[in-house]
Short mmCIF file of C-alpha atoms and ligand atoms in Angstrom, two decimals:
data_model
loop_
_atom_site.label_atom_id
_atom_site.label_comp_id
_atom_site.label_asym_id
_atom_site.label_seq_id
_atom_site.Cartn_x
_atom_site.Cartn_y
_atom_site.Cartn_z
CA UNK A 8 -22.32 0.76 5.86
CA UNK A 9 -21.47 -2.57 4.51
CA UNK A 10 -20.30 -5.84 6.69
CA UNK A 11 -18.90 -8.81 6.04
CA UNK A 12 -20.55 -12.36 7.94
CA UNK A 13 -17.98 -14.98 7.95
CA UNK A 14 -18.95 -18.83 8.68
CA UNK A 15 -15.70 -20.36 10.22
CA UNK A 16 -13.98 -23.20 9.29
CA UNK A 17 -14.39 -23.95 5.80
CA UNK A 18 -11.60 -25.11 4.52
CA UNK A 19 -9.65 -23.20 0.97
CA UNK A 20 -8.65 -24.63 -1.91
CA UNK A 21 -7.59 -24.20 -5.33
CA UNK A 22 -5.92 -21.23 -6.70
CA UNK A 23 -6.96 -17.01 -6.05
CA UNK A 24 -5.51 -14.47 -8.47
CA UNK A 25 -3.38 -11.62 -7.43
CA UNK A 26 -4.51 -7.73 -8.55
CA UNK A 27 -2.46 -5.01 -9.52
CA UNK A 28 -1.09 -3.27 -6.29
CA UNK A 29 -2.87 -0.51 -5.09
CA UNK A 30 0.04 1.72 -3.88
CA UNK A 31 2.13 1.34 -7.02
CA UNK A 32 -0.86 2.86 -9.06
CA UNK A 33 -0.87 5.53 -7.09
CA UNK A 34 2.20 6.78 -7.74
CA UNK A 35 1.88 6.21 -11.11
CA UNK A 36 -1.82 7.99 -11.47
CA UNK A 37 0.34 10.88 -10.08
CA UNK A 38 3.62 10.91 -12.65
CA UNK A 39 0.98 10.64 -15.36
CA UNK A 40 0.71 14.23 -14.69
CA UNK A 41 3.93 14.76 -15.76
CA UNK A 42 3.21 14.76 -19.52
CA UNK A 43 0.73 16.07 -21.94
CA UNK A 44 -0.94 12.98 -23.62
CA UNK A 45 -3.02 9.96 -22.48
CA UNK A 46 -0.70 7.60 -20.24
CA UNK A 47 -1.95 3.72 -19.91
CA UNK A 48 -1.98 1.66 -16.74
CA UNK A 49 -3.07 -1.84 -17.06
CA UNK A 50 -3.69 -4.26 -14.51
CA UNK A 51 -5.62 -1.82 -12.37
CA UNK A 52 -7.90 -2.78 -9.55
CA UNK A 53 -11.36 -1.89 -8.75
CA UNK A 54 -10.36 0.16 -5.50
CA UNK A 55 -12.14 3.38 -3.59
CA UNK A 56 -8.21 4.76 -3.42
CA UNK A 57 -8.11 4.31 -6.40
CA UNK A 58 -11.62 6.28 -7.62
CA UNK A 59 -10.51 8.91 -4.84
CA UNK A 60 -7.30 9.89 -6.72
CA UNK A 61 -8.72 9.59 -9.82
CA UNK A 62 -11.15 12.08 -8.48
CA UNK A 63 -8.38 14.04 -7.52
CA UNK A 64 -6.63 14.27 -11.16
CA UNK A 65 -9.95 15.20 -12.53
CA UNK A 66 -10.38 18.18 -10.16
CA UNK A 67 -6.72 19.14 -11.39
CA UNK A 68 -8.06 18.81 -15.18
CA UNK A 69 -6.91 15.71 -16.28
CA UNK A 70 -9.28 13.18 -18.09
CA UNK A 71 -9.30 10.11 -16.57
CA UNK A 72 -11.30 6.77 -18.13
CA UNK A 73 -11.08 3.01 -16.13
CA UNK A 74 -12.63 0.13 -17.97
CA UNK A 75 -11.62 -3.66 -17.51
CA UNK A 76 -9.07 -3.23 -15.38
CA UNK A 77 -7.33 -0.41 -17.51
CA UNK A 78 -6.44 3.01 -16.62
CA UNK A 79 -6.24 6.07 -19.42
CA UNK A 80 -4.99 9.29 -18.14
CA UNK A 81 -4.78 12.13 -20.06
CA UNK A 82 -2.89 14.78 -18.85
CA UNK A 83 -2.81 17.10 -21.67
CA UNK A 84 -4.72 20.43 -20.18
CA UNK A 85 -4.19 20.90 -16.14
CA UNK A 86 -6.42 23.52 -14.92
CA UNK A 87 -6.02 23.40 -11.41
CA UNK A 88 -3.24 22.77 -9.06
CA UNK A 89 -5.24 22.30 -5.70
CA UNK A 90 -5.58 19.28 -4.02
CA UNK A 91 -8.55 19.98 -1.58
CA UNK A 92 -9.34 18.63 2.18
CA UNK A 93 -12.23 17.07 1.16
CA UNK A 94 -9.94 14.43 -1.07
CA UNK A 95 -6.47 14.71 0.84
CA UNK A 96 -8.77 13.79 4.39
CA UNK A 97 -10.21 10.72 2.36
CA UNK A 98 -6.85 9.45 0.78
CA UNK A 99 -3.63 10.79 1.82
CA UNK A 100 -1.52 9.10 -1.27
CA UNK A 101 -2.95 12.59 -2.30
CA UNK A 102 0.04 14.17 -1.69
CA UNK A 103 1.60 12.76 -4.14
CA UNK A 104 0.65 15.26 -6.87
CA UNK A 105 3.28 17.65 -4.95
CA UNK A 106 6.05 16.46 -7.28
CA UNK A 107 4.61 16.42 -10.13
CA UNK A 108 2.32 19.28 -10.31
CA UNK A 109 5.34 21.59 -9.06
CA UNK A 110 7.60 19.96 -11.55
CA UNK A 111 5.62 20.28 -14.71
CA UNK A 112 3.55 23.39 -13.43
CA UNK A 113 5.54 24.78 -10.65
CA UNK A 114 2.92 25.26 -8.43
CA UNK A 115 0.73 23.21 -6.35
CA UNK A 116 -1.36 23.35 -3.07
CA UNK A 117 -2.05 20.38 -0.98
CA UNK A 118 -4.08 19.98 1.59
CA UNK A 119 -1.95 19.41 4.68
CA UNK A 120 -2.67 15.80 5.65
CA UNK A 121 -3.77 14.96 9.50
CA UNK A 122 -3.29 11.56 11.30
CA UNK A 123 -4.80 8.47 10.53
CA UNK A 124 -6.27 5.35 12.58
CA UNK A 125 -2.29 4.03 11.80
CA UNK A 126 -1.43 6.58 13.17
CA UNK A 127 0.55 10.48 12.96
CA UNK A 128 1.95 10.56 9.28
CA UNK A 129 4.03 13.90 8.76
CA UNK A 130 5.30 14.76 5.59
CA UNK A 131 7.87 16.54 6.78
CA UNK A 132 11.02 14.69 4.41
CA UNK A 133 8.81 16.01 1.15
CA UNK A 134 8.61 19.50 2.02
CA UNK A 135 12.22 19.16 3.02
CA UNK A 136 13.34 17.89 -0.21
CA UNK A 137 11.27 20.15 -1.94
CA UNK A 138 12.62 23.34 -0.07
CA UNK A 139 16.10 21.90 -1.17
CA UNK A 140 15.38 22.05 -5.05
CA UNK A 141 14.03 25.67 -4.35
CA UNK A 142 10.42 25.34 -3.52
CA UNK A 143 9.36 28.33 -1.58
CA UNK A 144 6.58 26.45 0.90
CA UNK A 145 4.16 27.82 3.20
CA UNK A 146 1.76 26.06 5.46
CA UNK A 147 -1.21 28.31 5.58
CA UNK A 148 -5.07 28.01 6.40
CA UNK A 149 -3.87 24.03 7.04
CA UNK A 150 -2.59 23.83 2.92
CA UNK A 151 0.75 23.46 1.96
CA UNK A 152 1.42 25.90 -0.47
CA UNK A 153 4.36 25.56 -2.62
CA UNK A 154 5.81 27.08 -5.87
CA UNK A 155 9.52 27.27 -7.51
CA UNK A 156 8.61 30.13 -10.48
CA UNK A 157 12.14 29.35 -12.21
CA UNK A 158 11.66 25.57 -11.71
CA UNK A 159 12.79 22.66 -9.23
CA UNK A 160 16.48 23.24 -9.28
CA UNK A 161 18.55 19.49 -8.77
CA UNK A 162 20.08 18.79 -5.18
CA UNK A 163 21.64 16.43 -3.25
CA UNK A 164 18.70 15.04 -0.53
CA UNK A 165 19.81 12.58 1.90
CA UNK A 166 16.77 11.49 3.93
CA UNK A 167 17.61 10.70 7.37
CA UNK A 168 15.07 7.33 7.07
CA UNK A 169 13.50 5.59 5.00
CA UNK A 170 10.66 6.81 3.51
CA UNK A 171 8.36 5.41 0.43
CA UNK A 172 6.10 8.70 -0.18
CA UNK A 173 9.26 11.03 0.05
CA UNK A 174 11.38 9.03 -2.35
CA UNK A 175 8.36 8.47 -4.71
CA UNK A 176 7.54 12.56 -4.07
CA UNK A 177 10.52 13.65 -4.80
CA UNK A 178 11.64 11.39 -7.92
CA UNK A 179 8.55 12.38 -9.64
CA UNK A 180 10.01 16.39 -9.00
CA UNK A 181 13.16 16.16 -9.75
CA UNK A 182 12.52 14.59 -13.26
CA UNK A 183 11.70 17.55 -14.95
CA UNK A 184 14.10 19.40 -12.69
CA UNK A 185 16.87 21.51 -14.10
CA UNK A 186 20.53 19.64 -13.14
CA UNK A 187 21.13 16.54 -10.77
CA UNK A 188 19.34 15.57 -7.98
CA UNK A 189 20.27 12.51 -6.01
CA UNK A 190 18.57 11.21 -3.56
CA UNK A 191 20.32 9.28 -0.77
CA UNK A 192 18.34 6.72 1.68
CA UNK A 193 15.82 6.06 -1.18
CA UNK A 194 13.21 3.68 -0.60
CA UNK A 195 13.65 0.28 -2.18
CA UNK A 196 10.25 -1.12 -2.54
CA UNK A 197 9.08 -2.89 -5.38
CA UNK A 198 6.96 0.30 -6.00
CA UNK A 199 9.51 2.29 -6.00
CA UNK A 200 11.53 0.32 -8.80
CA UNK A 201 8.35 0.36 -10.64
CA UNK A 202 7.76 4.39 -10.55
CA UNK A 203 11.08 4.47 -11.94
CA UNK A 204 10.11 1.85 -14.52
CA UNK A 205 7.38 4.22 -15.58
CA UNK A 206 9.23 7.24 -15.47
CA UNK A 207 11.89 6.13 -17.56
CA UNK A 208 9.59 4.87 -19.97
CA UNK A 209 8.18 8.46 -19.97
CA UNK A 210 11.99 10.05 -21.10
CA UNK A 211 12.99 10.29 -17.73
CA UNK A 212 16.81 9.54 -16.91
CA UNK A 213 17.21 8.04 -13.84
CA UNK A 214 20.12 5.39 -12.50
CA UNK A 215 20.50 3.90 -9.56
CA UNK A 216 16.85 1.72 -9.58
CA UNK A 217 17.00 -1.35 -6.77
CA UNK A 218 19.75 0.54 -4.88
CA UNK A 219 19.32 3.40 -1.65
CA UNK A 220 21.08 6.09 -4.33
CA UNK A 221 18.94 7.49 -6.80
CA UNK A 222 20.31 9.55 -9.20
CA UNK A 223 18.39 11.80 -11.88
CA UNK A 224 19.11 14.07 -14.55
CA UNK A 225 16.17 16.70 -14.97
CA UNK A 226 15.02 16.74 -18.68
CA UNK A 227 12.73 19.63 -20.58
CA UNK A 228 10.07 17.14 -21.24
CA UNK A 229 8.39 14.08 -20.81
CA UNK A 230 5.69 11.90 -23.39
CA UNK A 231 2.84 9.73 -21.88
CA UNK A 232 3.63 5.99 -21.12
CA UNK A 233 1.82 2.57 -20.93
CA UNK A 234 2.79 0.12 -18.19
CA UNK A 235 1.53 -3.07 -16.84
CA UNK A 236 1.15 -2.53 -12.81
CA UNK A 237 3.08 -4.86 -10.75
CA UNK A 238 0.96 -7.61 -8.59
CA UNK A 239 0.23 -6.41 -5.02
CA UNK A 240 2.75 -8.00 -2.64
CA UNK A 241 0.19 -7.21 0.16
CA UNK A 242 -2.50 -8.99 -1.25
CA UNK A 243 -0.60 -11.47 -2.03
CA UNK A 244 0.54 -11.97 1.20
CA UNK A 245 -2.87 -11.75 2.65
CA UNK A 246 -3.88 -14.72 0.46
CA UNK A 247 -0.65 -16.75 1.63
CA UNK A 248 -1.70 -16.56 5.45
CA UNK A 249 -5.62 -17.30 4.79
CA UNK A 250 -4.20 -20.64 3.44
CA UNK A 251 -1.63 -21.03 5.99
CA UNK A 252 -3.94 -19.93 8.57
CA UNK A 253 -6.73 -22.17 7.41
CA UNK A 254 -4.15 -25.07 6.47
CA UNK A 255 -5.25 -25.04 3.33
CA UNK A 256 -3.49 -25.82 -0.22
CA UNK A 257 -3.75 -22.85 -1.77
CA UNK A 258 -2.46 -21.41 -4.56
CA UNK A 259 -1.69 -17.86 -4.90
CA UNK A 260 -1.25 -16.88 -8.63
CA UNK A 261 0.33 -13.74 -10.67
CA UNK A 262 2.15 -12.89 -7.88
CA UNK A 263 6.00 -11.95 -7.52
CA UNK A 264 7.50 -14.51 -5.14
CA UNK A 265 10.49 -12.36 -5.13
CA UNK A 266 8.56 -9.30 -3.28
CA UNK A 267 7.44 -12.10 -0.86
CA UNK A 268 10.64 -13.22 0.78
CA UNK A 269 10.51 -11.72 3.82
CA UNK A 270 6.96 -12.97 4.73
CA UNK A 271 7.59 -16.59 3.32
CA UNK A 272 11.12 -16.40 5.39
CA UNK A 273 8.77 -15.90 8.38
CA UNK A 274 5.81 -18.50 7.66
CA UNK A 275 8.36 -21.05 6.97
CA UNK A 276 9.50 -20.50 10.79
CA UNK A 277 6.62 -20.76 11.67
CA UNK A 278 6.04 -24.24 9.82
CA UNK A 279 4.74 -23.85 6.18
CA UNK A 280 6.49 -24.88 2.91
CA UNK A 281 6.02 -23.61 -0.25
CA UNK A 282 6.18 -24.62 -3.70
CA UNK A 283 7.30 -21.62 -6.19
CA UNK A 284 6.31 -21.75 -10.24
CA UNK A 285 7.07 -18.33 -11.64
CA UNK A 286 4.66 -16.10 -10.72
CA UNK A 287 2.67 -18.57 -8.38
CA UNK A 288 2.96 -19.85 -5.37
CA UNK A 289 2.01 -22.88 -3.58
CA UNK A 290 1.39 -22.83 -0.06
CA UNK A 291 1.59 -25.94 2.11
CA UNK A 292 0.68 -24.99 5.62
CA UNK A 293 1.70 -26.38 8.80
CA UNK A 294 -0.37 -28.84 10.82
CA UNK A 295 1.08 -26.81 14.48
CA UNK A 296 1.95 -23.48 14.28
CA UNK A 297 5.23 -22.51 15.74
CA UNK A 298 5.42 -19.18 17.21
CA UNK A 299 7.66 -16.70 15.36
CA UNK A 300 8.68 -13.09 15.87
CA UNK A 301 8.52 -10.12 13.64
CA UNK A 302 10.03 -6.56 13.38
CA UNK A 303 8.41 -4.31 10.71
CA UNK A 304 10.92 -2.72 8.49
CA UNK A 305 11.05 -1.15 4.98
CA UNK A 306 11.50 -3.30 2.29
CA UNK A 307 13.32 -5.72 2.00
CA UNK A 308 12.33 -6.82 5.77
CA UNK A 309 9.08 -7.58 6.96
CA UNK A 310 6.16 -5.03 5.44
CA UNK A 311 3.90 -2.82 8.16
CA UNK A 312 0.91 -3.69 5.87
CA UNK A 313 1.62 -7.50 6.92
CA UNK A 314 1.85 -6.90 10.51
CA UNK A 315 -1.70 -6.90 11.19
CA UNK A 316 -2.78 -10.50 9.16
CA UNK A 317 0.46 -12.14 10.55
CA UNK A 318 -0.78 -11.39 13.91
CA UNK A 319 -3.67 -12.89 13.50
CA UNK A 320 -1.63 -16.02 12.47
CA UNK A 321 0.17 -15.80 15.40
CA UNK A 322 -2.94 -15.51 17.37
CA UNK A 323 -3.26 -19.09 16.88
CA UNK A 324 0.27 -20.05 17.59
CA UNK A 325 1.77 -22.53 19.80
CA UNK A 326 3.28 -20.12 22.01
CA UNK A 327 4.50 -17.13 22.48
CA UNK A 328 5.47 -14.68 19.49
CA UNK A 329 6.31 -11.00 19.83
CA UNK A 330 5.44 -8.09 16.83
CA UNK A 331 7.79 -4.74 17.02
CA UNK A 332 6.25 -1.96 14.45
CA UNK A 333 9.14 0.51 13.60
CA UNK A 334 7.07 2.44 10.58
CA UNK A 335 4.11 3.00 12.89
CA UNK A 336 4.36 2.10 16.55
CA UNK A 337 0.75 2.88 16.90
CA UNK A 338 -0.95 0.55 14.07
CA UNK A 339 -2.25 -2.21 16.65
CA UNK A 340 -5.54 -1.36 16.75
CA UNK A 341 -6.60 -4.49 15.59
CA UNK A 342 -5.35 -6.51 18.51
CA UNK A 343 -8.27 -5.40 20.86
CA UNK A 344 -10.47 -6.05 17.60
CA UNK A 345 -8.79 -9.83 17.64
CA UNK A 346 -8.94 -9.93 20.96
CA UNK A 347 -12.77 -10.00 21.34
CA UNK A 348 -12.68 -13.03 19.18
CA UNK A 349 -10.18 -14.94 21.41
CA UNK A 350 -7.17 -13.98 21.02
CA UNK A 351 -5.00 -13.21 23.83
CA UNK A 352 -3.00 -10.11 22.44
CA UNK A 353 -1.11 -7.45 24.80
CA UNK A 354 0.37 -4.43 23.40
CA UNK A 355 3.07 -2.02 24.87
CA UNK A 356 5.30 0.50 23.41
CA UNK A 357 5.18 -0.72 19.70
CA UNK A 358 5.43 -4.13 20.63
CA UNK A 359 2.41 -6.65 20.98
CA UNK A 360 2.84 -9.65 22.63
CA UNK A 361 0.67 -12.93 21.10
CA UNK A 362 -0.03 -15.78 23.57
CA UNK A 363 -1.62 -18.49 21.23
CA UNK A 364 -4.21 -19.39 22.06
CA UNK A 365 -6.26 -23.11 20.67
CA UNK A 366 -8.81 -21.12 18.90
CA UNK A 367 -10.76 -18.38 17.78
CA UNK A 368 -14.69 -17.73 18.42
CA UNK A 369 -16.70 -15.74 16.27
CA UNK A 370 -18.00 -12.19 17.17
CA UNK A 371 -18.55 -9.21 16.14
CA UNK A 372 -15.94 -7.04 15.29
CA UNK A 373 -15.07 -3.33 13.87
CA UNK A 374 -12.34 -2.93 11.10
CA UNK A 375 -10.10 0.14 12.01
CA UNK A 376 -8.14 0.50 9.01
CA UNK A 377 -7.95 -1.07 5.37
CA UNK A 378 -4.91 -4.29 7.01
CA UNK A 379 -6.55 -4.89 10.07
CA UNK A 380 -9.94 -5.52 7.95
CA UNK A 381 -7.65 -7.74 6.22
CA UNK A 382 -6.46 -9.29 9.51
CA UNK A 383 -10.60 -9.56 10.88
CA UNK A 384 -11.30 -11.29 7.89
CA UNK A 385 -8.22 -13.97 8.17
CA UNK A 386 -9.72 -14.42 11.96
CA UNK A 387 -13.32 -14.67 10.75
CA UNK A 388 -12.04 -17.74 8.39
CA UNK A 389 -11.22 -19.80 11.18
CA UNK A 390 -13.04 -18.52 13.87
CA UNK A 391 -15.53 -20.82 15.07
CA UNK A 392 -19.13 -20.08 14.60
CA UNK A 393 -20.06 -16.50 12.92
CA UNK A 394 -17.86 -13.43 12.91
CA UNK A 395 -19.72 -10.11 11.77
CA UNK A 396 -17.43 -7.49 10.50
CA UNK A 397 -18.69 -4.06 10.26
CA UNK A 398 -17.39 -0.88 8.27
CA UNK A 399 -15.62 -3.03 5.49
CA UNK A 400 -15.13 0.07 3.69
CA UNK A 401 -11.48 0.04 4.46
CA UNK A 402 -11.10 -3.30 3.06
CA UNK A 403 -12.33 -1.82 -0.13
CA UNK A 404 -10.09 0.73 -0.22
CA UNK A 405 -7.11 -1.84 -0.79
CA UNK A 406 -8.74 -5.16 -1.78
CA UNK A 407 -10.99 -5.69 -5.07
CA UNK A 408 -13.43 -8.04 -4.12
CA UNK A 409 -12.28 -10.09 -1.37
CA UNK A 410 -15.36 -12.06 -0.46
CA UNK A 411 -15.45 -13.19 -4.15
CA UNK A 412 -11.75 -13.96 -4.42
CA UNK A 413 -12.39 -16.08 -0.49
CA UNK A 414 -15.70 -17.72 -1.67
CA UNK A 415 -14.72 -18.93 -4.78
CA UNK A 416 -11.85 -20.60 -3.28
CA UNK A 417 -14.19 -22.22 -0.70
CA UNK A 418 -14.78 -19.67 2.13
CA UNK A 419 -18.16 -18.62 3.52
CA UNK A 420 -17.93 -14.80 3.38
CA UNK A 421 -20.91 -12.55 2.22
CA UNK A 422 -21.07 -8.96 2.21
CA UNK A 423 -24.13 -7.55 4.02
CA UNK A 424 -25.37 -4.35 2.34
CA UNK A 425 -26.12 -1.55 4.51
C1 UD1 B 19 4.27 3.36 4.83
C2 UD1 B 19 5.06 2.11 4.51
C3 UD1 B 19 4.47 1.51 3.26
C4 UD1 B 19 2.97 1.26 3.50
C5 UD1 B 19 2.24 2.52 3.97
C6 UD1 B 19 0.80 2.27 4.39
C7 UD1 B 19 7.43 1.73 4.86
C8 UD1 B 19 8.81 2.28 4.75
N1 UD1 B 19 6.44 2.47 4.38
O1 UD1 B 19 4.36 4.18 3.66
O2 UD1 B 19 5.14 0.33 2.93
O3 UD1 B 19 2.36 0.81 2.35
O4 UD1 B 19 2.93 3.04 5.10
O5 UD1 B 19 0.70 1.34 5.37
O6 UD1 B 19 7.26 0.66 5.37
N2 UD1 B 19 7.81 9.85 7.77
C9 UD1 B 19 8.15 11.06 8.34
N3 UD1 B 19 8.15 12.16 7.55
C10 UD1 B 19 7.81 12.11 6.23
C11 UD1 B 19 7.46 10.87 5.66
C12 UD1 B 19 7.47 9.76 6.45
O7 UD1 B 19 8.46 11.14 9.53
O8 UD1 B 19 7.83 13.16 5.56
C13 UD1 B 19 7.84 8.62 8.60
C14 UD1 B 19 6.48 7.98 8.72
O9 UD1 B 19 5.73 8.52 9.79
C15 UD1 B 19 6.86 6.53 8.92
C16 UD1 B 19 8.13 6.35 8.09
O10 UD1 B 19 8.64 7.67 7.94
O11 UD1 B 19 7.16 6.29 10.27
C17 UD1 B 19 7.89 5.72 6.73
O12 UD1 B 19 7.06 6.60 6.01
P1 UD1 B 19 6.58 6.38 4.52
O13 UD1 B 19 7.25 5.19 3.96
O14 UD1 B 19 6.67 7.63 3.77
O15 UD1 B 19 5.09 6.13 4.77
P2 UD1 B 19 4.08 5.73 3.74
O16 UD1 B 19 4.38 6.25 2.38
O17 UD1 B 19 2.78 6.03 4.39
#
């Protein structure tokens, strides 16, 4: 298994490109399904999610090519409408090839997923919308198996929270539905906007994007659609606190400030500035870092996949912050990880507390899932001395070449192959 060594305290500068985000291709590898015909996605990352669920569409029969960054998907002959363990256990964005498969083929199996290092992640609100539009689902032999033989029917589904797989599960169903289905409580992150983007662009007929009320009129058919994939906020983001972390002038390019808010609402409590051009932004960090708090939320408050690098952040605070995670009270194994580099980090009942502390020391350290590799990594650039972090395969699940992006902007990181 690979690791990454990190040298501490080299300073970053210049400017680090933004990829394609990683859980709005997702999505949109799944609604590809929807049509017959080769669908385009540009602006896609080099990611192991990514080669999983492209995996996945192959096993289902659909032809799937990546070159430079560009996705071609032809969905034109489906043979299969299983989603197997062996991919659902590796990747559970598999699930979202319910909607579609059932839509256009009105049938599907899927692997049941099980819990995660973030911990339990039911998928309860699918199969409930689902049932609504007149899926008959089982849960047998640990696969959900689901079929409508007349067709998704429209509905009214009000979700009782927030939830971005549901909303993007059941959009991608109820397009080729027969009738209106609205969906109430939708999800309103930026991938969410952008499924609907591509859907549209695919026939769909869907109002309501940006707002909790989605409303969409089933249609017979849909044709194959290109789209450029929106920057990935969490990247992004991750980039923003290595500079402010670091106090580095950094500059974060093709990025969409406007996705950002929440985080740059935070760091600028905590002492940065920032200079916004467009799709770039400037970071100007703070020489003291003042302690902050943070409550994660769906969008448009403060992301869970933040939580873990903004901790490390706060590791390093003057003071005394406080992190509340409402999407998964669990997803804090990183702060025994930071902890054995320093930081003094106490959690209880989905709530850490951070007690600055002057500095980090190197050590090594285990990544636990693909944001708290992110959040090691942050630690390991200003830790002093070396910081070893093993299984980096999570970080390659949702970052395309990290240590490349870090080094050439003046960090020493080097993966270790093993
Ligand atoms: C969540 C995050 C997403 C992040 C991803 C991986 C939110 C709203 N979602 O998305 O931004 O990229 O984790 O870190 O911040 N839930 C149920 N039943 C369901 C579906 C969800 O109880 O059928 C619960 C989940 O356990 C969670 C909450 O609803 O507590 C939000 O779930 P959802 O947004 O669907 O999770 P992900 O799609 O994994």
């Amino acid at each position: 298994m690979d690791s990454f060594i990190i040298e501490g305290g080299h300073p970053l500068k210049g400017e680090i490109k933004v990829s394609g985000a990683k859980n709005a291709v997702l999505p949109l590898m799944a609604a590809a399904l929807l049509a017959p015909g080769k669908s385009v996605l540009s602006n896609v990352p080099k990611l192991i999610d990514l080669k999983i669920m492209a995996h996945l569409l192959r096993v289902i029969g659909a032809r799937v090519d990546y070159e430079n960054e560009q996705m071609a998907i032809d969905a034109t002959t489906c043979t299969c409408y299983e989603a197997p363990y062996e991919l659902v256990s590796q990747m559970r964005a598999s699930i979202y090839v319910l909607g579609p498969l059932l839509g256009r083929y009105r049938k599907a199996i899927v692997s049941f997923p099980g819990g995660c290092a973030i911990g339990s992640r039911p998928v309860d609100l699918h199969l409930m919308g689902f049932e609504k539009m007149g899926a008959k689902i089982e849960i047998e032999h640990g696969d959900i198996i689901a079929e409508c033989k007349d067709g998704l029917k429209g509905a009214e589904i009000e979700f009782p929270f927030v939830s971005v797989g549901a909303t993007a599960n059941i959009l991608m169903g109820a397009v080729l539905a027969e009738g209106i289905t609205t969906i109430k409580n939708a999800a309103l992150e930026p991938e969410i906007s952008h499924l609907v983007d591509f859907l549209c662009l695919m026939g769909a007929k869907i109002e309501g994007k940006d707002t909790s009320t989605l409303t969409i009129e089933g249609v017979k058919e849909l044709k194959p659609a290109n789209i450029r994939v929106i920057a990935d906020r969490i990247e992004a983001g991750t980039f923003i606190i290595a500079a402010a972390i670091t106090k580095s002038p950094l500059k974060v390019v093709n990025c969409n400030p406007e996705h950002l808010k929440a985080l740059m609402i935070k760091l600028e409590q905590a002492g940065c500035h920032f200079r916004v051009e467009d799709n770039d932004i400037f970071v100007l960090s703070a020489e003291e870092i003042k302690p902050v708090d943070i409550v994660t939320e769906p969008f448009p408050s403060f992301p869970t996949d933040l939580q873990a690098q903004f901790m490390t952040y706060m590791a390093l605070a003057n003071g005394c912050s406080h992190i509340t995670e409402t999407i998964y009270p669990d997803r804090f194994l990183h702060a025994a990880e930071l902890n054995r580099l320093n930081a003094n980090i106490s959690v209880k009942n989905g709530t850490a507390t951070i007690n600055g502390v002057q500095s980090l020391s190197g050590a090594e350290v285990m990544a636990t899932d693909l944001r708290a590799s992110a959040a090691l990594v942050l630690a390991g650039l200003v830790a002093k001395g070396q910081t070893k972090i093993s299984r980096i395969y999570h970080i390659d699940r949702g970052y395309d070449k990290i240590e490349e992006k870090l080094s050439n902007v003046g960090a020493n990181i080097k993966r270790v192959l093993g």
